[in-house]
PDB file of C-alpha atoms in Angstrom:
ATOM      1  CA  UNK A   1      30.489  -6.772 -35.616  1.00  0.00           C
ATOM      2  CA  UNK A   2      29.771  -9.141 -33.076  1.00  0.00           C
ATOM      3  CA  UNK A   3      26.152  -8.094 -31.546  1.00  0.00           C
ATOM      4  CA  UNK A   4      28.023  -8.261 -28.261  1.00  0.00           C
ATOM      5  CA  UNK A   5      30.106  -6.425 -29.070  1.00  0.00           C
ATOM      6  CA  UNK A   6      30.744  -3.438 -27.271  1.00  0.00           C
ATOM      7  CA  UNK A   7      30.310   0.388 -29.263  1.00  0.00           C
ATOM      8  CA  UNK A   8      32.712   3.379 -28.589  1.00  0.00           C
ATOM      9  CA  UNK A   9      31.006   6.310 -28.326  1.00  0.00           C
ATOM     10  CA  UNK A  10      32.128   7.261 -31.769  1.00  0.00           C
ATOM     11  CA  UNK A  11      30.540   4.241 -33.224  1.00  0.00           C
ATOM     12  CA  UNK A  12      26.815   4.675 -31.236  1.00  0.00           C
ATOM     13  CA  UNK A  13      27.496   8.108 -32.527  1.00  0.00           C
ATOM     14  CA  UNK A  14      28.252   7.072 -36.104  1.00  0.00           C
ATOM     15  CA  UNK A  15      24.924   4.530 -34.886  1.00  0.00           C
ATOM     16  CA  UNK A  16      22.537   7.942 -33.854  1.00  0.00           C
ATOM     17  CA  UNK A  17      22.983   9.153 -37.430  1.00  0.00           C
ATOM     18  CA  UNK A  18      20.479   6.608 -38.903  1.00  0.00           C
ATOM     19  CA  UNK A  19      18.456   6.691 -35.427  1.00  0.00           C
ATOM     20  CA  UNK A  20      16.926  10.556 -35.536  1.00  0.00           C
ATOM     21  CA  UNK A  21      14.622   9.456 -32.796  1.00  0.00           C
ATOM     22  CA  UNK A  22      17.335   8.250 -30.604  1.00  0.00           C
ATOM     23  CA  UNK A  23      19.445  10.328 -28.306  1.00  0.00           C
ATOM     24  CA  UNK A  24      22.439   8.652 -26.690  1.00  0.00           C
ATOM     25  CA  UNK A  25      23.077   9.254 -22.835  1.00  0.00           C
ATOM     26  CA  UNK A  26      23.738   7.737 -19.425  1.00  0.00           C
ATOM     27  CA  UNK A  27      25.905   4.888 -21.091  1.00  0.00           C
ATOM     28  CA  UNK A  28      22.374   4.375 -23.102  1.00  0.00           C
ATOM     29  CA  UNK A  29      20.189   4.617 -25.693  1.00  0.00           C
ATOM     30  CA  UNK A  30      17.376   6.185 -25.194  1.00  0.00           C
ATOM     31  CA  UNK A  31      13.971   7.324 -26.539  1.00  0.00           C
ATOM     32  CA  UNK A  32       9.743   8.515 -26.374  1.00  0.00           C
ATOM     33  CA  UNK A  33       7.359   8.087 -28.604  1.00  0.00           C
ATOM     34  CA  UNK A  34       4.092   9.757 -28.927  1.00  0.00           C
ATOM     35  CA  UNK A  35       1.344   8.129 -29.870  1.00  0.00           C
ATOM     36  CA  UNK A  36      -1.908   9.164 -31.196  1.00  0.00           C
ATOM     37  CA  UNK A  37      -3.627   7.212 -27.891  1.00  0.00           C
ATOM     38  CA  UNK A  38      -3.011   5.236 -25.281  1.00  0.00           C
ATOM     39  CA  UNK A  39      -4.433   2.249 -27.193  1.00  0.00           C
ATOM     40  CA  UNK A  40      -1.987   3.075 -30.052  1.00  0.00           C
ATOM     41  CA  UNK A  41       0.777   3.249 -27.570  1.00  0.00           C
ATOM     42  CA  UNK A  42      -0.278  -0.457 -25.674  1.00  0.00           C
ATOM     43  CA  UNK A  43      -0.196  -2.084 -29.470  1.00  0.00           C
ATOM     44  CA  UNK A  44       3.578  -0.758 -30.224  1.00  0.00           C
ATOM     45  CA  UNK A  45       4.105  -1.857 -26.757  1.00  0.00           C
ATOM     46  CA  UNK A  46       3.266  -4.771 -28.050  1.00  0.00           C
ATOM     47  CA  UNK A  47       4.678  -4.870 -30.961  1.00  0.00           C
ATOM     48  CA  UNK A  48       8.253  -3.929 -29.817  1.00  0.00           C
ATOM     49  CA  UNK A  49       7.698  -6.748 -27.162  1.00  0.00           C
ATOM     50  CA  UNK A  50       7.337  -9.415 -30.356  1.00  0.00           C
ATOM     51  CA  UNK A  51      10.443  -7.623 -31.708  1.00  0.00           C
ATOM     52  CA  UNK A  52      12.671  -8.286 -28.446  1.00  0.00           C
ATOM     53  CA  UNK A  53      11.564 -11.248 -28.403  1.00  0.00           C
ATOM     54  CA  UNK A  54      12.315 -12.150 -31.475  1.00  0.00           C
ATOM     55  CA  UNK A  55      15.911 -10.526 -31.064  1.00  0.00           C
ATOM     56  CA  UNK A  56      16.083 -12.116 -27.592  1.00  0.00           C
ATOM     57  CA  UNK A  57      16.587  -8.643 -26.268  1.00  0.00           C
ATOM     58  CA  UNK A  58      14.973  -6.814 -24.072  1.00  0.00           C
ATOM     59  CA  UNK A  59      14.726  -2.845 -23.532  1.00  0.00           C
ATOM     60  CA  UNK A  60      13.628  -1.200 -20.763  1.00  0.00           C
ATOM     61  CA  UNK A  61      10.213   0.420 -21.435  1.00  0.00           C
ATOM     62  CA  UNK A  62       7.962   2.687 -19.505  1.00  0.00           C
ATOM     63  CA  UNK A  63       4.699   2.671 -20.778  1.00  0.00           C
ATOM     64  CA  UNK A  64       2.726   6.449 -19.289  1.00  0.00           C
ATOM     65  CA  UNK A  65      -1.169   6.881 -21.397  1.00  0.00           C
ATOM     66  CA  UNK A  66       0.154   7.721 -24.636  1.00  0.00           C
ATOM     67  CA  UNK A  67       3.896   7.482 -24.345  1.00  0.00           C
ATOM     68  CA  UNK A  68       6.655   5.129 -24.142  1.00  0.00           C
ATOM     69  CA  UNK A  69       9.955   5.482 -22.956  1.00  0.00           C
ATOM     70  CA  UNK A  70      12.513   3.316 -24.346  1.00  0.00           C
ATOM     71  CA  UNK A  71      16.033   2.913 -22.900  1.00  0.00           C
ATOM     72  CA  UNK A  72      18.592   0.274 -24.738  1.00  0.00           C
ATOM     73  CA  UNK A  73      21.701  -0.991 -23.155  1.00  0.00           C
ATOM     74  CA  UNK A  74      23.105  -4.918 -23.246  1.00  0.00           C
ATOM     75  CA  UNK A  75      22.937  -5.927 -19.918  1.00  0.00           C
ATOM     76  CA  UNK A  76      25.308  -8.984 -20.533  1.00  0.00           C
ATOM     77  CA  UNK A  77      27.706  -6.870 -22.082  1.00  0.00           C
ATOM     78  CA  UNK A  78      27.987  -4.747 -18.510  1.00  0.00           C
ATOM     79  CA  UNK A  79      25.408  -2.463 -19.594  1.00  0.00           C
ATOM     80  CA  UNK A  80      27.053  -1.298 -22.516  1.00  0.00           C
ATOM     81  CA  UNK A  81      25.539  -0.212 -25.825  1.00  0.00           C
ATOM     82  CA  UNK A  82      26.048  -2.730 -28.534  1.00  0.00           C
ATOM     83  CA  UNK A  83      26.012  -3.483 -32.033  1.00  0.00           C
ATOM     84  CA  UNK A  84      22.454  -5.193 -30.997  1.00  0.00           C
ATOM     85  CA  UNK A  85      21.353  -1.976 -29.372  1.00  0.00           C
ATOM     86  CA  UNK A  86      21.664  -0.468 -32.478  1.00  0.00           C
ATOM     87  CA  UNK A  87      19.974  -2.655 -34.110  1.00  0.00           C
ATOM     88  CA  UNK A  88      16.998  -3.498 -32.293  1.00  0.00           C
ATOM     89  CA  UNK A  89      16.663   0.698 -32.096  1.00  0.00           C
ATOM     90  CA  UNK A  90      16.374   0.425 -36.039  1.00  0.00           C
ATOM     91  CA  UNK A  91      13.873  -2.080 -35.580  1.00  0.00           C
ATOM     92  CA  UNK A  92      11.403   0.061 -33.166  1.00  0.00           C
ATOM     93  CA  UNK A  93      12.024   2.998 -35.125  1.00  0.00           C
ATOM     94  CA  UNK A  94      10.552   1.473 -38.384  1.00  0.00           C
ATOM     95  CA  UNK A  95       7.775   0.011 -36.321  1.00  0.00           C
ATOM     96  CA  UNK A  96       6.953   3.421 -34.937  1.00  0.00           C
ATOM     97  CA  UNK A  97       7.238   5.303 -37.561  1.00  0.00           C
ATOM     98  CA  UNK A  98       4.700   2.346 -38.808  1.00  0.00           C
ATOM     99  CA  UNK A  99       2.113   3.197 -36.201  1.00  0.00           C
ATOM    100  CA  UNK A 100       2.686   7.095 -36.759  1.00  0.00           C
ATOM    101  CA  UNK A 101       4.350   7.507 -33.567  1.00  0.00           C
ATOM    102  CA  UNK A 102       6.818  11.244 -32.951  1.00  0.00           C
ATOM    103  CA  UNK A 103       9.667  11.290 -31.237  1.00  0.00           C
ATOM    104  CA  UNK A 104      10.239  13.219 -28.829  1.00  0.00           C
ATOM    105  CA  UNK A 105      12.977  13.534 -26.979  1.00  0.00           C
ATOM    106  CA  UNK A 106      12.193  16.867 -24.763  1.00  0.00           C
ATOM    107  CA  UNK A 107      10.746  14.684 -22.698  1.00  0.00           C
ATOM    108  CA  UNK A 108      14.218  12.322 -22.373  1.00  0.00           C
ATOM    109  CA  UNK A 109      14.850  13.641 -18.758  1.00  0.00           C
ATOM    110  CA  UNK A 110      16.842  11.144 -16.024  1.00  0.00           C
ATOM    111  CA  UNK A 111      16.862  12.453 -12.707  1.00  0.00           C
ATOM    112  CA  UNK A 112      20.549  11.517 -10.276  1.00  0.00           C
ATOM    113  CA  UNK A 113      20.757  12.733  -6.393  1.00  0.00           C
ATOM    114  CA  UNK A 114      23.905  13.613  -5.253  1.00  0.00           C
ATOM    115  CA  UNK A 115      25.291  13.835  -2.259  1.00  0.00           C
ATOM    116  CA  UNK A 116      28.395  15.995  -1.626  1.00  0.00           C
ATOM    117  CA  UNK A 117      30.629  14.324   1.144  1.00  0.00           C
ATOM    118  CA  UNK A 118      33.927  14.231   2.555  1.00  0.00           C
ATOM    119  CA  UNK A 119      33.946  10.588   3.397  1.00  0.00           C
ATOM    120  CA  UNK A 120      31.596   8.524   0.684  1.00  0.00           C
ATOM    121  CA  UNK A 121      32.388   5.225   3.308  1.00  0.00           C
ATOM    122  CA  UNK A 122      31.190   6.395   6.528  1.00  0.00           C
ATOM    123  CA  UNK A 123      27.149   6.738   4.201  1.00  0.00           C
ATOM    124  CA  UNK A 124      26.994   4.818   1.146  1.00  0.00           C
ATOM    125  CA  UNK A 125      26.455   1.407   3.173  1.00  0.00           C
ATOM    126  CA  UNK A 126      23.605   3.212   4.479  1.00  0.00           C
ATOM    127  CA  UNK A 127      22.272   4.475   1.839  1.00  0.00           C
ATOM    128  CA  UNK A 128      22.730   0.879   0.037  1.00  0.00           C
ATOM    129  CA  UNK A 129      20.886  -0.893   2.268  1.00  0.00           C
ATOM    130  CA  UNK A 130      17.577   2.006   3.163  1.00  0.00           C
ATOM    131  CA  UNK A 131      16.942   1.643  -0.741  1.00  0.00           C
ATOM    132  CA  UNK A 132      17.846  -1.712  -1.688  1.00  0.00           C
ATOM    133  CA  UNK A 133      20.031  -0.437  -4.074  1.00  0.00           C
ATOM    134  CA  UNK A 134      23.270  -2.220  -5.384  1.00  0.00           C
ATOM    135  CA  UNK A 135      26.733  -0.632  -5.824  1.00  0.00           C
ATOM    136  CA  UNK A 136      28.110   0.158  -9.122  1.00  0.00           C
ATOM    137  CA  UNK A 137      32.130  -0.089 -10.328  1.00  0.00           C
ATOM    138  CA  UNK A 138      32.300   3.624  -9.713  1.00  0.00           C
ATOM    139  CA  UNK A 139      30.875   3.680  -6.118  1.00  0.00           C
ATOM    140  CA  UNK A 140      26.777   4.938  -7.550  1.00  0.00           C
ATOM    141  CA  UNK A 141      24.571   3.181  -6.033  1.00  0.00           C
ATOM    142  CA  UNK A 142      21.597   2.579  -8.539  1.00  0.00           C
ATOM    143  CA  UNK A 143      18.437   0.218  -8.689  1.00  0.00           C
ATOM    144  CA  UNK A 144      18.402  -2.760  -9.811  1.00  0.00           C
ATOM    145  CA  UNK A 145      15.239  -2.949 -11.425  1.00  0.00           C
ATOM    146  CA  UNK A 146      15.775   0.739 -13.071  1.00  0.00           C
ATOM    147  CA  UNK A 147      12.627   2.228 -11.203  1.00  0.00           C
ATOM    148  CA  UNK A 148      14.352   5.105  -8.880  1.00  0.00           C
ATOM    149  CA  UNK A 149      16.888   7.613  -9.294  1.00  0.00           C
ATOM    150  CA  UNK A 150      20.811   6.452  -9.077  1.00  0.00           C
ATOM    151  CA  UNK A 151      22.305   7.730  -6.566  1.00  0.00           C
ATOM    152  CA  UNK A 152      26.192   8.892  -6.269  1.00  0.00           C
ATOM    153  CA  UNK A 153      28.778  11.051  -4.049  1.00  0.00           C
ATOM    154  CA  UNK A 154      30.811  13.815  -4.959  1.00  0.00           C
ATOM    155  CA  UNK A 155      33.489  13.608  -2.906  1.00  0.00           C
ATOM    156  CA  UNK A 156      34.748  17.004  -1.727  1.00  0.00           C
ATOM    157  CA  UNK A 157      36.584  18.782   0.911  1.00  0.00           C
ATOM    158  CA  UNK A 158      33.912  21.932   1.174  1.00  0.00           C
ATOM    159  CA  UNK A 159      30.907  19.994   0.788  1.00  0.00           C
ATOM    160  CA  UNK A 160      27.607  22.649  -0.260  1.00  0.00           C
ATOM    161  CA  UNK A 161      25.479  23.519   2.351  1.00  0.00           C
ATOM    162  CA  UNK A 162      22.461  21.744   1.183  1.00  0.00           C
ATOM    163  CA  UNK A 163      24.886  18.559   1.013  1.00  0.00           C
ATOM    164  CA  UNK A 164      22.005  16.656  -1.836  1.00  0.00           C
ATOM    165  CA  UNK A 165      21.499  18.033  -5.223  1.00  0.00           C
ATOM    166  CA  UNK A 166      19.756  16.695  -8.229  1.00  0.00           C
ATOM    167  CA  UNK A 167      21.695  15.453 -11.493  1.00  0.00           C
ATOM    168  CA  UNK A 168      18.812  16.102 -14.083  1.00  0.00           C
ATOM    169  CA  UNK A 169      20.511  14.737 -17.868  1.00  0.00           C
ATOM    170  CA  UNK A 170      18.907  15.789 -21.232  1.00  0.00           C
ATOM    171  CA  UNK A 171      19.896  15.272 -24.345  1.00  0.00           C
ATOM    172  CA  UNK A 172      21.800  18.459 -25.199  1.00  0.00           C
ATOM    173  CA  UNK A 173      20.140  19.023 -28.319  1.00  0.00           C
ATOM    174  CA  UNK A 174      17.044  19.599 -25.689  1.00  0.00           C
ATOM    175  CA  UNK A 175      19.266  21.638 -22.527  1.00  0.00           C
ATOM    176  CA  UNK A 176      19.451  25.148 -24.688  1.00  0.00           C
ATOM    177  CA  UNK A 177      15.606  26.475 -24.196  1.00  0.00           C
ATOM    178  CA  UNK A 178      15.805  24.939 -20.370  1.00  0.00           C
ATOM    179  CA  UNK A 179      18.618  26.984 -19.287  1.00  0.00           C
ATOM    180  CA  UNK A 180      17.037  29.924 -21.137  1.00  0.00           C
ATOM    181  CA  UNK A 181      14.279  28.878 -19.380  1.00  0.00           C
ATOM    182  CA  UNK A 182      15.870  28.635 -15.667  1.00  0.00           C
ATOM    183  CA  UNK A 183      17.652  32.554 -16.348  1.00  0.00           C
ATOM    184  CA  UNK A 184      14.253  33.474 -16.814  1.00  0.00           C
ATOM    185  CA  UNK A 185      12.687  32.246 -13.606  1.00  0.00           C
ATOM    186  CA  UNK A 186      15.757  34.420 -11.953  1.00  0.00           C
ATOM    187  CA  UNK A 187      17.921  31.097 -11.005  1.00  0.00           C
ATOM    188  CA  UNK A 188      22.135  31.865 -11.213  1.00  0.00           C
ATOM    189  CA  UNK A 189      23.523  29.822 -13.959  1.00  0.00           C
ATOM    190  CA  UNK A 190      27.443  28.871 -13.782  1.00  0.00           C
ATOM    191  CA  UNK A 191      28.441  27.264 -16.864  1.00  0.00           C
ATOM    192  CA  UNK A 192      31.958  26.277 -16.103  1.00  0.00           C
ATOM    193  CA  UNK A 193      31.832  23.236 -16.888  1.00  0.00           C
ATOM    194  CA  UNK A 194      29.279  23.304 -19.783  1.00  0.00           C
ATOM    195  CA  UNK A 195      28.288  21.586 -21.906  1.00  0.00           C
ATOM    196  CA  UNK A 196      28.858  18.613 -19.388  1.00  0.00           C
ATOM    197  CA  UNK A 197      26.640  20.750 -16.929  1.00  0.00           C
ATOM    198  CA  UNK A 198      25.641  23.580 -15.876  1.00  0.00           C
ATOM    199  CA  UNK A 199      25.331  24.126 -11.916  1.00  0.00           C
ATOM    200  CA  UNK A 200      22.097  25.752 -11.356  1.00  0.00           C
ATOM    201  CA  UNK A 201      21.172  28.000  -7.972  1.00  0.00           C
ATOM    202  CA  UNK A 202      17.288  28.822  -7.500  1.00  0.00           C
ATOM    203  CA  UNK A 203      16.696  32.046  -5.442  1.00  0.00           C
ATOM    204  CA  UNK A 204      17.177  30.398  -1.929  1.00  0.00           C
ATOM    205  CA  UNK A 205      20.334  28.940  -2.290  1.00  0.00           C
ATOM    206  CA  UNK A 206      19.415  25.454  -3.697  1.00  0.00           C
ATOM    207  CA  UNK A 207      21.238  23.791  -6.308  1.00  0.00           C
ATOM    208  CA  UNK A 208      20.703  21.085  -9.178  1.00  0.00           C
ATOM    209  CA  UNK A 209      22.782  20.027 -12.323  1.00  0.00           C
ATOM    210  CA  UNK A 210      22.008  20.113 -15.647  1.00  0.00           C
ATOM    211  CA  UNK A 211      23.641  17.738 -17.407  1.00  0.00           C
ATOM    212  CA  UNK A 212      23.843  16.446 -20.830  1.00  0.00           C
ATOM    213  CA  UNK A 213      26.217  13.764 -22.535  1.00  0.00           C
ATOM    214  CA  UNK A 214      28.780  16.377 -24.389  1.00  0.00           C
ATOM    215  CA  UNK A 215      31.878  15.875 -22.915  1.00  0.00           C
ATOM    216  CA  UNK A 216      30.473  12.990 -20.075  1.00  0.00           C
ATOM    217  CA  UNK A 217      33.475  11.041 -21.494  1.00  0.00           C
ATOM    218  CA  UNK A 218      35.855  12.823 -21.490  1.00  0.00           C
ATOM    219  CA  UNK A 219      35.114  13.341 -17.131  1.00  0.00           C
TER     220      UNK A 219
END
């Protein structure tokens, strides 16, 4: 398969069987690698940088003390996952293992902001200009540098009174303890759209959704 060919969801999951350190979510391969120290994390960062240069394929990496958060997509293929991403993920995993880094999938929380609205066009351009974001094909807004949370508009004739809610995407494998913990706090949970997302309402009526990759493609 050519390196730039976009992988289907089935092909992505087939690759993940050989990539236990990685998860698939929001259209990307993701991992969090915890190292023994800040210095070892920086050394691994440099090693990954060298791999990226050799492959002429550059992941998005966020270095936080002793932990690296890594996201892989192919920007020249519409920010989709390709065979090249899977190949680089394998190389990164090999180096991470050699460096003694531990995968921490429970740290892979990604936040999106959703706005309930009956008229998307009436407000979306205001938000795009203020944030300096770019518009996606589906109408959502994203930070072109990947720093801020994505913003999307949930069109509904009956907007929630709060209007704004957060979508928090986590790996499906890590979602159960989060939902159990939310119940323990007294939050109410609506599982009607599970496993794609569970709507949580806190004690004061504020809402957020705990989302996973399960069922997203069908939706």
